[in-house]
Short mmCIF file of C-alpha atoms in Angstrom, two decimals:
data_model
loop_
_atom_site.label_atom_id
_atom_site.label_comp_id
_atom_site.label_asym_id
_atom_site.label_seq_id
_atom_site.Cartn_x
_atom_site.Cartn_y
_atom_site.Cartn_z
CA MET A 19 34.33 8.62 -0.94
CA GLU A 20 34.85 6.90 -4.12
CA PRO A 21 31.81 7.24 -6.64
CA LEU A 22 29.76 3.99 -6.45
CA ARG A 23 26.56 2.72 -8.11
CA LEU A 24 23.37 4.57 -7.36
CA GLN A 25 21.30 1.43 -6.64
CA LYS A 26 24.18 0.25 -4.30
CA TRP A 27 24.12 3.60 -2.43
CA LEU A 28 20.43 3.54 -2.08
CA ALA A 29 20.32 0.06 -0.54
CA ARG A 30 23.04 1.33 1.81
CA CYS A 31 20.64 3.89 2.90
CA GLY A 32 17.72 1.69 3.65
CA CYS A 33 15.73 2.41 0.60
CA GLY A 34 15.46 -1.38 -0.18
CA SER A 35 17.37 -4.33 -1.53
CA ARG A 36 19.52 -3.50 -4.31
CA ARG A 37 17.30 -5.10 -6.71
CA ALA A 38 14.25 -2.99 -5.24
CA CYS A 39 16.53 0.03 -5.72
CA GLU A 40 17.00 -0.79 -9.24
CA GLN A 41 13.27 -1.08 -9.69
CA LEU A 42 12.95 2.60 -8.18
CA ILE A 43 15.41 3.76 -10.66
CA ALA A 44 13.46 2.20 -13.37
CA GLN A 45 10.30 3.63 -12.42
CA GLY A 46 11.63 7.23 -12.77
CA ARG A 47 11.31 7.78 -8.84
CA VAL A 48 14.92 8.62 -8.20
CA ALA A 49 16.73 11.85 -9.28
CA VAL A 50 20.33 12.83 -9.06
CA ASN A 51 21.03 16.65 -8.90
CA GLY A 52 17.41 17.28 -9.93
CA ALA A 53 17.61 15.05 -13.25
CA PRO A 54 16.12 11.47 -13.51
CA ALA A 55 18.55 8.78 -12.67
CA THR A 56 19.29 5.80 -14.86
CA LEU A 57 20.39 2.32 -14.06
CA GLY A 58 24.11 1.84 -13.56
CA MET A 59 24.87 5.44 -13.10
CA LYS A 60 27.68 6.26 -10.54
CA VAL A 61 27.14 9.02 -7.78
CA ASP A 62 29.38 10.63 -5.38
CA PRO A 63 27.25 10.89 -2.27
CA ALA A 64 29.51 13.86 -0.68
CA ARG A 65 28.69 15.87 -3.99
CA ASP A 66 25.51 14.75 -5.42
CA ALA A 67 22.01 15.67 -4.43
CA ILE A 68 20.07 12.27 -4.35
CA THR A 69 16.27 12.11 -4.11
CA VAL A 70 13.59 9.29 -4.12
CA ASP A 71 9.88 10.66 -4.70
CA GLY A 72 11.48 14.13 -4.15
CA LYS A 73 12.78 13.45 -0.70
CA PRO A 74 16.58 13.54 0.10
CA VAL A 75 18.21 10.45 0.46
CA ASN A 76 20.75 10.19 3.65
CA PRO A 77 22.70 7.47 5.09
CA PRO A 78 21.25 6.01 7.99
CA GLN A 79 22.31 7.29 11.35
CA GLN A 80 21.01 4.45 13.26
CA ALA A 81 22.29 0.90 13.80
CA TYR A 82 21.03 -1.63 11.41
CA VAL A 83 18.06 -3.73 12.67
CA TYR A 84 16.88 -7.23 11.79
CA LEU A 85 13.68 -8.59 12.46
CA MET A 86 11.23 -11.36 11.64
CA LEU A 87 7.42 -11.54 11.18
CA HIS A 88 4.90 -14.01 11.27
CA LYS A 89 2.91 -12.86 8.41
CA PRO A 90 -0.77 -13.73 8.30
CA ARG A 91 -2.91 -14.23 5.22
CA GLY A 92 -4.61 -10.98 3.57
CA TYR A 93 -1.49 -8.52 3.89
CA VAL A 94 0.58 -7.46 0.72
CA THR A 95 4.25 -7.52 1.17
CA THR A 96 5.18 -3.91 0.08
CA ARG A 97 6.20 -0.79 2.04
CA LYS A 98 3.38 1.14 0.48
CA ASP A 99 0.54 0.35 -2.07
CA PRO A 100 -2.48 2.61 -2.52
CA HIS A 101 -4.25 -0.22 -3.98
CA ALA A 102 -3.62 -2.73 -1.41
CA PRO A 103 -6.28 -3.08 1.57
CA ARG A 104 -3.41 -4.12 4.09
CA THR A 105 0.35 -4.13 3.98
CA VAL A 106 2.73 -5.79 6.13
CA MET A 107 3.94 -2.49 7.33
CA GLU A 108 0.77 -2.20 9.36
CA LEU A 109 1.87 -4.98 11.55
CA LEU A 110 5.36 -3.37 12.51
CA GLU A 111 3.97 -1.10 15.12
CA GLY A 112 6.85 -0.01 17.70
CA VAL A 113 9.64 -1.01 15.18
CA PRO A 114 12.26 1.90 16.13
CA VAL A 115 13.36 2.62 12.46
CA PRO A 116 12.20 2.53 9.00
CA VAL A 117 12.57 -1.09 7.64
CA PHE A 118 11.79 -2.96 4.33
CA PRO A 119 10.95 -6.57 3.77
CA ILE A 120 13.54 -8.85 2.45
CA GLY A 121 11.71 -10.78 -0.47
CA ARG A 122 8.05 -11.24 -0.24
CA LEU A 123 5.12 -13.60 0.21
CA ASP A 124 2.03 -13.17 -1.71
CA ALA A 125 -1.26 -11.78 0.19
CA ASP A 126 -2.65 -15.28 0.45
CA SER A 127 0.32 -17.02 2.00
CA GLU A 128 1.50 -16.84 5.75
CA GLY A 129 4.65 -17.48 7.65
CA LEU A 130 8.31 -16.10 8.07
CA LEU A 131 9.24 -12.91 6.60
CA LEU A 132 12.26 -10.90 7.55
CA PHE A 133 12.77 -7.18 7.47
CA THR A 134 15.89 -4.86 7.81
CA ASN A 135 17.23 -1.53 7.03
CA ASP A 136 20.54 -3.16 5.88
CA GLY A 137 20.55 -3.15 2.08
CA ALA A 138 23.61 -5.21 1.73
CA PHE A 139 22.47 -7.83 4.01
CA ALA A 140 19.15 -8.07 2.11
CA ASN A 141 20.81 -8.43 -1.30
CA ARG A 142 22.87 -11.31 -0.03
CA LEU A 143 19.92 -13.05 1.12
CA MET A 144 18.01 -12.43 -2.11
CA HIS A 145 20.71 -12.73 -4.68
CA PRO A 146 20.10 -16.10 -6.94
CA ARG A 147 23.75 -17.28 -6.58
CA TYR A 148 23.48 -18.08 -3.05
CA LYS A 149 20.66 -20.50 -3.36
CA LEU A 150 19.18 -19.88 -0.02
CA PRO A 151 16.69 -22.80 0.64
CA LYS A 152 13.18 -21.66 2.05
CA THR A 153 11.10 -24.29 3.27
CA TYR A 154 7.24 -24.33 3.25
CA ARG A 155 4.32 -26.24 4.53
CA VAL A 156 1.88 -26.70 1.59
CA TRP A 157 -1.67 -28.03 1.93
CA VAL A 158 -3.02 -29.17 -1.63
CA GLN A 159 -6.15 -30.43 -2.96
CA GLY A 160 -6.28 -34.16 -3.29
CA VAL A 161 -3.67 -36.80 -2.86
CA PRO A 162 -0.53 -36.35 -5.26
CA SER A 163 0.58 -39.50 -6.97
CA ASP A 164 4.37 -40.48 -6.59
CA ARG A 165 4.68 -39.30 -10.14
CA ALA A 166 3.09 -35.93 -9.37
CA LEU A 167 5.67 -35.51 -6.45
CA GLN A 168 8.53 -36.59 -8.71
CA ARG A 169 7.58 -33.81 -11.29
CA LEU A 170 7.81 -31.26 -8.59
CA ARG A 171 11.01 -32.35 -7.47
CA GLU A 172 12.67 -32.80 -11.01
CA GLY A 173 11.25 -29.39 -12.25
CA VAL A 174 7.89 -28.04 -13.65
CA PRO A 175 7.57 -26.17 -16.86
CA LEU A 176 5.74 -23.00 -16.29
CA GLU A 177 5.06 -19.93 -18.64
CA ASP A 178 8.45 -18.32 -17.42
CA GLY A 179 10.47 -21.50 -17.87
CA MET A 180 11.17 -24.73 -16.22
CA THR A 181 11.47 -24.65 -12.27
CA ALA A 182 14.86 -25.73 -10.74
CA PRO A 183 14.90 -29.06 -8.68
CA ALA A 184 13.04 -28.93 -5.44
CA GLN A 185 13.02 -31.04 -2.41
CA VAL A 186 9.47 -32.34 -1.84
CA ARG A 187 7.95 -34.89 0.85
CA ARG A 188 4.59 -35.81 1.60
CA ILE A 189 3.64 -35.50 5.36
CA ARG A 190 0.15 -36.71 5.48
CA SER A 191 -3.30 -36.85 3.82
CA GLU A 192 -6.80 -36.26 5.44
CA ASP A 193 -9.98 -35.00 4.24
CA GLY A 194 -9.25 -34.78 0.78
CA GLN A 195 -6.17 -32.74 1.09
CA THR A 196 -2.47 -33.50 1.48
CA LEU A 197 0.22 -31.68 3.44
CA LEU A 198 3.56 -31.37 1.69
CA GLU A 199 6.74 -30.02 2.72
CA ILE A 200 8.54 -28.28 -0.24
CA VAL A 201 12.13 -26.78 -0.11
CA LEU A 202 12.90 -24.10 -3.02
CA TYR A 203 16.21 -22.85 -4.08
CA GLU A 204 14.66 -20.19 -6.23
CA GLY A 205 11.88 -17.69 -5.65
CA ARG A 206 9.57 -16.82 -8.78
CA LYS A 207 6.16 -15.20 -8.27
CA ARG A 208 3.59 -17.40 -6.65
CA GLN A 209 5.94 -20.29 -7.67
CA ILE A 210 4.66 -22.88 -5.52
CA ARG A 211 1.09 -22.29 -6.23
CA ARG A 212 1.79 -22.59 -10.05
CA MET A 213 3.78 -25.63 -9.72
CA CYS A 214 1.22 -27.47 -7.73
CA GLN A 215 -1.51 -26.27 -10.14
CA ALA A 216 0.55 -27.68 -13.02
CA VAL A 217 0.56 -31.11 -11.45
CA GLY A 218 -3.11 -31.01 -10.90
CA HIS A 219 -3.14 -30.21 -7.10
CA PRO A 220 -4.08 -26.45 -6.48
CA VAL A 221 -2.84 -25.08 -3.12
CA ARG A 222 -5.14 -24.56 -0.21
CA ARG A 223 -2.81 -23.15 2.31
CA LEU A 224 0.98 -22.20 2.05
CA VAL A 225 3.16 -21.30 5.13
CA ARG A 226 6.92 -20.54 4.86
CA ILE A 227 8.37 -22.18 8.06
CA ALA A 228 12.20 -21.51 7.30
CA ILE A 229 14.67 -19.31 5.50
CA GLY A 230 17.96 -21.18 5.37
CA GLU A 231 18.43 -22.50 8.95
CA LEU A 232 16.26 -19.93 10.40
CA ARG A 233 13.07 -21.30 11.25
CA LEU A 234 9.74 -19.68 12.31
CA PRO A 235 9.29 -19.98 16.09
CA ARG A 236 6.52 -21.73 17.47
CA ASP A 237 5.69 -19.09 19.92
CA LEU A 238 5.46 -16.14 17.49
CA LYS A 239 1.64 -16.05 16.50
CA PRO A 240 0.39 -14.53 13.09
CA GLY A 241 0.71 -10.84 13.00
CA GLN A 242 3.71 -10.85 15.76
CA TRP A 243 7.06 -9.52 14.96
CA ARG A 244 10.47 -9.50 17.08
CA MET A 245 14.07 -8.72 16.45
CA LEU A 246 16.41 -11.61 15.40
CA THR A 247 18.68 -12.77 18.20
CA ASP A 248 22.49 -12.80 17.56
CA GLU A 249 22.25 -16.59 17.13
CA GLU A 250 19.60 -16.12 14.52
CA LEU A 251 21.18 -13.61 12.54
CA GLN A 252 24.55 -15.65 12.61
CA LEU A 253 22.48 -18.53 10.87
CA LEU A 254 21.65 -16.17 8.03
CA GLN A 255 24.93 -14.34 7.60
CA SER A 256 26.88 -17.67 7.48
CA CYS A 257 24.58 -18.86 4.76
CA PRO A 258 26.72 -20.91 1.98
CA SER A 259 27.49 -19.20 -1.44
CA GLY A 260 25.83 -21.89 -3.33
CA LYS A 261 23.91 -25.27 -3.04
#
């Protein structure tokens, strides 16, 4: 086997997406032949001993799996966190092989969350250049004006820069709240919550209902998971290489 970048090999072995594997290396949790690994280094898996948290890393012997979870509120999207009361991994009882989440939803958010042990697949879905749309149903406080909605569509200045243009439409208003549908083509931390706060309408509830053309099934209840069908997997694998 030709030498290849360490983070690519870790992702291939099911340690997470390539970005997550880069974080493992940066955190000092990866070693090559007993020495701390560095970002960008190349390895020969046939010759080098690679460990994460002291445990050997080996290529997966099982087939790749792809599944969806209807994430309920109150669960942190991480494989393990000693400070988190509950993680999404606790909801995956019965999954036959170790998997990791593709992207994340914050603890207060709900909806469609994908998991796999295929690092290359996860990296494709998460890479910014593919601009894979993600659709959310968002209940906000108050009734946003047309100007507020236009600001969300055009971009909102946040502390980490201007947001990219988004699709936003009002569905209905009732009891002092408004239901919006928002489609994003980027994925910053708590982005929708910060955008809506910036235009004066804090989020009361947020549910991701679609990733690309893949929609959250109506019959998948909060806390439930199931494997993706071949047709659903094809929807994700055929996502365009740009918006």
